[in-house]
Short mmCIF file of C-alpha atoms and ligand atoms in Angstrom, two decimals:
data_model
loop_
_atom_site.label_atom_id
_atom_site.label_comp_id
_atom_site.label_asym_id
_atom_site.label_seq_id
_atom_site.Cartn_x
_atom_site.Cartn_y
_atom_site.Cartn_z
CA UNK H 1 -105.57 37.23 46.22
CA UNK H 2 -103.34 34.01 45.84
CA UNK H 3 -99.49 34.53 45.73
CA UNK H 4 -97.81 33.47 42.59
CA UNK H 5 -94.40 33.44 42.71
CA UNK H 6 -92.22 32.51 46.68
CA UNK H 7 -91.39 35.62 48.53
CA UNK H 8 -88.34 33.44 50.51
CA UNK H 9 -85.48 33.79 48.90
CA UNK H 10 -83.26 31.25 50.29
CA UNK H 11 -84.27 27.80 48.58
CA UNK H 12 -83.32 25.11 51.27
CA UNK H 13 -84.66 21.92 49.58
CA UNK H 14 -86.41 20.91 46.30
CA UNK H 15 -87.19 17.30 45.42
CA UNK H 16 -90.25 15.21 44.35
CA UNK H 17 -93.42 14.05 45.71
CA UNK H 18 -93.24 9.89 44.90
CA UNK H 19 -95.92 7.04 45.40
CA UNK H 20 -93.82 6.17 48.82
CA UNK H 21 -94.70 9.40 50.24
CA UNK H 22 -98.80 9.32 50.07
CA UNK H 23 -101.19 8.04 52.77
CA UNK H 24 -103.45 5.11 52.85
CA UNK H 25 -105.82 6.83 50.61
CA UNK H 26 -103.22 8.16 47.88
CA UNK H 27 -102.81 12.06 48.74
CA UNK H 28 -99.06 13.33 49.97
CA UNK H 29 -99.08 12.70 53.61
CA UNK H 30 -98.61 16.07 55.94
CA UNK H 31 -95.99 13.88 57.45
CA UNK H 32 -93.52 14.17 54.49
CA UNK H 33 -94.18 17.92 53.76
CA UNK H 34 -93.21 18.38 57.70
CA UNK H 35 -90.00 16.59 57.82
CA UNK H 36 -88.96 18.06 54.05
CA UNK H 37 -89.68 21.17 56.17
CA UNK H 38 -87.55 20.63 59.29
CA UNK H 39 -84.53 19.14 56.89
CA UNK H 40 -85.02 22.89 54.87
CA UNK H 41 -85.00 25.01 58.16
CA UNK H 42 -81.98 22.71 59.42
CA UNK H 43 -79.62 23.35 56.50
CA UNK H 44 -80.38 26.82 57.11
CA UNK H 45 -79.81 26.74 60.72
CA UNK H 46 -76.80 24.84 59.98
CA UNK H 47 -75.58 27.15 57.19
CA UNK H 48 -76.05 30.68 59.65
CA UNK H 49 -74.72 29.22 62.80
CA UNK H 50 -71.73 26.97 61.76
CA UNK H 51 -72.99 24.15 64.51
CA UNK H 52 -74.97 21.53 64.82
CA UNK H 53 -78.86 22.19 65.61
CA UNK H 54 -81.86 20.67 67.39
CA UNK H 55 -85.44 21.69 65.75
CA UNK H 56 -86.98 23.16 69.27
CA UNK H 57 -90.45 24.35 68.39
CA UNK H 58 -92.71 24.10 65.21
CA UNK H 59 -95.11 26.88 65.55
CA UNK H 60 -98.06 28.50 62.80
CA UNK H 61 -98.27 25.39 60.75
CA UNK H 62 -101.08 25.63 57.73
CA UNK H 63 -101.30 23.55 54.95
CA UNK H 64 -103.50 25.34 52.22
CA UNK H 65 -103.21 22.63 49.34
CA UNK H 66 -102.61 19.50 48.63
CA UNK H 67 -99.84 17.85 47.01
CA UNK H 68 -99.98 15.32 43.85
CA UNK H 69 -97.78 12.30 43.09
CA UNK H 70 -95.41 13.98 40.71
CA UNK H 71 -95.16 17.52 41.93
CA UNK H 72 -91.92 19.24 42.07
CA UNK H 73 -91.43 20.65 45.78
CA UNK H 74 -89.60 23.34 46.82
CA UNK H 75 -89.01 24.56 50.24
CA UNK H 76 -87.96 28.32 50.37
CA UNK H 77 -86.77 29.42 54.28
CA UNK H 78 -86.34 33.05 55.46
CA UNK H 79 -84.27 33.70 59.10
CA UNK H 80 -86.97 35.90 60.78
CA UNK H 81 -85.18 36.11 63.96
CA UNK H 82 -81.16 35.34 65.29
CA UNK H 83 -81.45 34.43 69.27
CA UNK H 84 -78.65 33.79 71.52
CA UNK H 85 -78.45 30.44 70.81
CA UNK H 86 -81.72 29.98 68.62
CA UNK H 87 -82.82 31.27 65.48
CA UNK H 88 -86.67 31.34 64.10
CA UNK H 89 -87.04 30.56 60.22
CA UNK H 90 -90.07 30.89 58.20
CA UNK H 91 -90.39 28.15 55.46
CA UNK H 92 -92.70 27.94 52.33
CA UNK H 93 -93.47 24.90 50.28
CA UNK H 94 -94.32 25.32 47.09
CA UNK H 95 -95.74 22.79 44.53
CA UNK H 96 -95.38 22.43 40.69
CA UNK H 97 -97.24 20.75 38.68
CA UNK H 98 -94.70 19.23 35.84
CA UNK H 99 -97.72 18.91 33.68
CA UNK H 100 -99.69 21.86 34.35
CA UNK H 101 -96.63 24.14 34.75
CA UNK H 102 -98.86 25.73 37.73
CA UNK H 103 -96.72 26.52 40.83
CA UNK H 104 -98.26 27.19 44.09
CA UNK H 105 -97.96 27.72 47.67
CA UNK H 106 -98.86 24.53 49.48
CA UNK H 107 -97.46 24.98 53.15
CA UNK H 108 -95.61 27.04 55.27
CA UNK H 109 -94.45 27.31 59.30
CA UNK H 110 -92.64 28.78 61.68
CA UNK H 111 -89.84 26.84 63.03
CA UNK H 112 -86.97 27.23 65.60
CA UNK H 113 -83.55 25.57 65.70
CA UNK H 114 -80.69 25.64 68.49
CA UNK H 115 -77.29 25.74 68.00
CA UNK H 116 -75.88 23.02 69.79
CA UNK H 117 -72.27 22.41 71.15
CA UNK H 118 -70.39 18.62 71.12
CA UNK H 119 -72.47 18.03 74.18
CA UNK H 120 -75.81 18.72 72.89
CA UNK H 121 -76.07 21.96 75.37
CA UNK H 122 -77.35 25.41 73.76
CA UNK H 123 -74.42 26.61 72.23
CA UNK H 124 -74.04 31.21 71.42
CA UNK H 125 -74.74 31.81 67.45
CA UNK H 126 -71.81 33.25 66.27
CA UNK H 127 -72.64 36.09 63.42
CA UNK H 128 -69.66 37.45 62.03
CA UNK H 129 -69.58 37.25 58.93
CA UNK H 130 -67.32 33.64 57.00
CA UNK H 131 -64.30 34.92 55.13
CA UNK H 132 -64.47 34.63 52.04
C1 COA N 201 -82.84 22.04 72.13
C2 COA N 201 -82.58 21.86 73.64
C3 COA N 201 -81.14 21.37 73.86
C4 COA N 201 -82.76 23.23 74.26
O1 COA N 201 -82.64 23.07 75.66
P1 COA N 201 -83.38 24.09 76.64
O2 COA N 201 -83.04 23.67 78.03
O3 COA N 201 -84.80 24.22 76.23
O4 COA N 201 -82.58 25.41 76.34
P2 COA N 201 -82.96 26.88 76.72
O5 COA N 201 -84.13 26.97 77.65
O6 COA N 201 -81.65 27.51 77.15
O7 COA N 201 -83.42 27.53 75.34
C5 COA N 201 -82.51 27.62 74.26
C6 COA N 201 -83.12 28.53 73.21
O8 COA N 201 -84.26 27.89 72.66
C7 COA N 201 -85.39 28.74 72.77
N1 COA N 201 -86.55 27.90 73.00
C8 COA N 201 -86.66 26.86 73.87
N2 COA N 201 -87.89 26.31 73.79
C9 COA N 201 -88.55 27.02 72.83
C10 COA N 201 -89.87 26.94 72.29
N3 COA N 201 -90.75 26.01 72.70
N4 COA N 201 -90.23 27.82 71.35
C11 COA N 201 -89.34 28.75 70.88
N5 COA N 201 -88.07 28.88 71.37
C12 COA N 201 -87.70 28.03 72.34
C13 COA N 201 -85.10 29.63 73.97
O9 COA N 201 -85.86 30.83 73.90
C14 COA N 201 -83.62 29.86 73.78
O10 COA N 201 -83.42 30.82 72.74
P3 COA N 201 -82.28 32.00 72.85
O11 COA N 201 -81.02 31.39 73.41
O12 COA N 201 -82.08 32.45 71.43
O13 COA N 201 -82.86 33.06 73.73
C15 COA N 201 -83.57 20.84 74.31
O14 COA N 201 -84.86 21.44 74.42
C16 COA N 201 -83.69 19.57 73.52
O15 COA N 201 -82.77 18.77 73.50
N6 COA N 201 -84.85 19.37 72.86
C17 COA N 201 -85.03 18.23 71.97
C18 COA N 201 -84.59 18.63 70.54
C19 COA N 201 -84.88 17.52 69.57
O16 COA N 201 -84.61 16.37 69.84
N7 COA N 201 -85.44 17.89 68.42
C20 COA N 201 -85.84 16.96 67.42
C21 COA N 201 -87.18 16.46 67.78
S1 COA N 201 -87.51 14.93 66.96
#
């Protein structure tokens, strides 16, 4: 059975699939959806750790469809894990069709960030909580 609505609930990134973005034959390069990916799991990374970070691994990449010219894009990101100095996020990508009003998964991974210090070492996540 086909999912029909994200089960991420943080959404990290949504923009638009343009002309620019396709490969030599006209479909959305894998490419683009990738690096729309790593920018979503790196505001997140960013956001929960309060440092810089370093994507260190992409792991349990599929892509199940393909994305048209056009398409709204979201990218929805989950933490699954909080390391020491790493954390492991789970993004979606989801596609919808401005026309067709159809949304549907299109990609998702498994990617992990570091936390960095000012000297680009692995730097200890803090977790308490930001005052609000
Ligand atoms: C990120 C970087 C500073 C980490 O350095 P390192 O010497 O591998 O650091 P460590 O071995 O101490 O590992 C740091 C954390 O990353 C995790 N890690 C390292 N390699 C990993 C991998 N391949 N998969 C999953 N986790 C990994 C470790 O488990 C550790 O997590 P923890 O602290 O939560 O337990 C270094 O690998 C680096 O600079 N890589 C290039 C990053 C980059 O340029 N990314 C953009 C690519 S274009």
């Amino acid at each position: 059975m086909s999912e029909s609505t994200p089960k991420l609930q943080d959404l990290a990134i949504r923009t638009i699939a343009m002309p620019k973005d396709t490969n030599p034959f006209g479909d959305i390069f894998g490419g683009w959806l990738v690096s729309q990916m790593d920018l979503a799991g790196a505001l997140i990374a960013q956001k929960y750790s309060k440092k810089r970070v370093a994507t260190v691994a992409i792991n349990q990449m599929s892509f199940k469809k393909p994305v048209e010219v056009g398409d709204e894009v979201s990218c929805y990101a989950r933490i699954d894990h909080f390391g020491h100095t790493s954390l492991t996020i789970h993004i979606e990508v989801w596609a919808t069709s401005p026309l067709l009003e159809d949304t549907h998964k299109v990609t998702e991974g498994i990617f992990v960030f570091v936390a960095l210090d000012d000297q680009g070492h692995p730097s200890p996540i803090d977790r308490t909580p930001t005052k609000k």
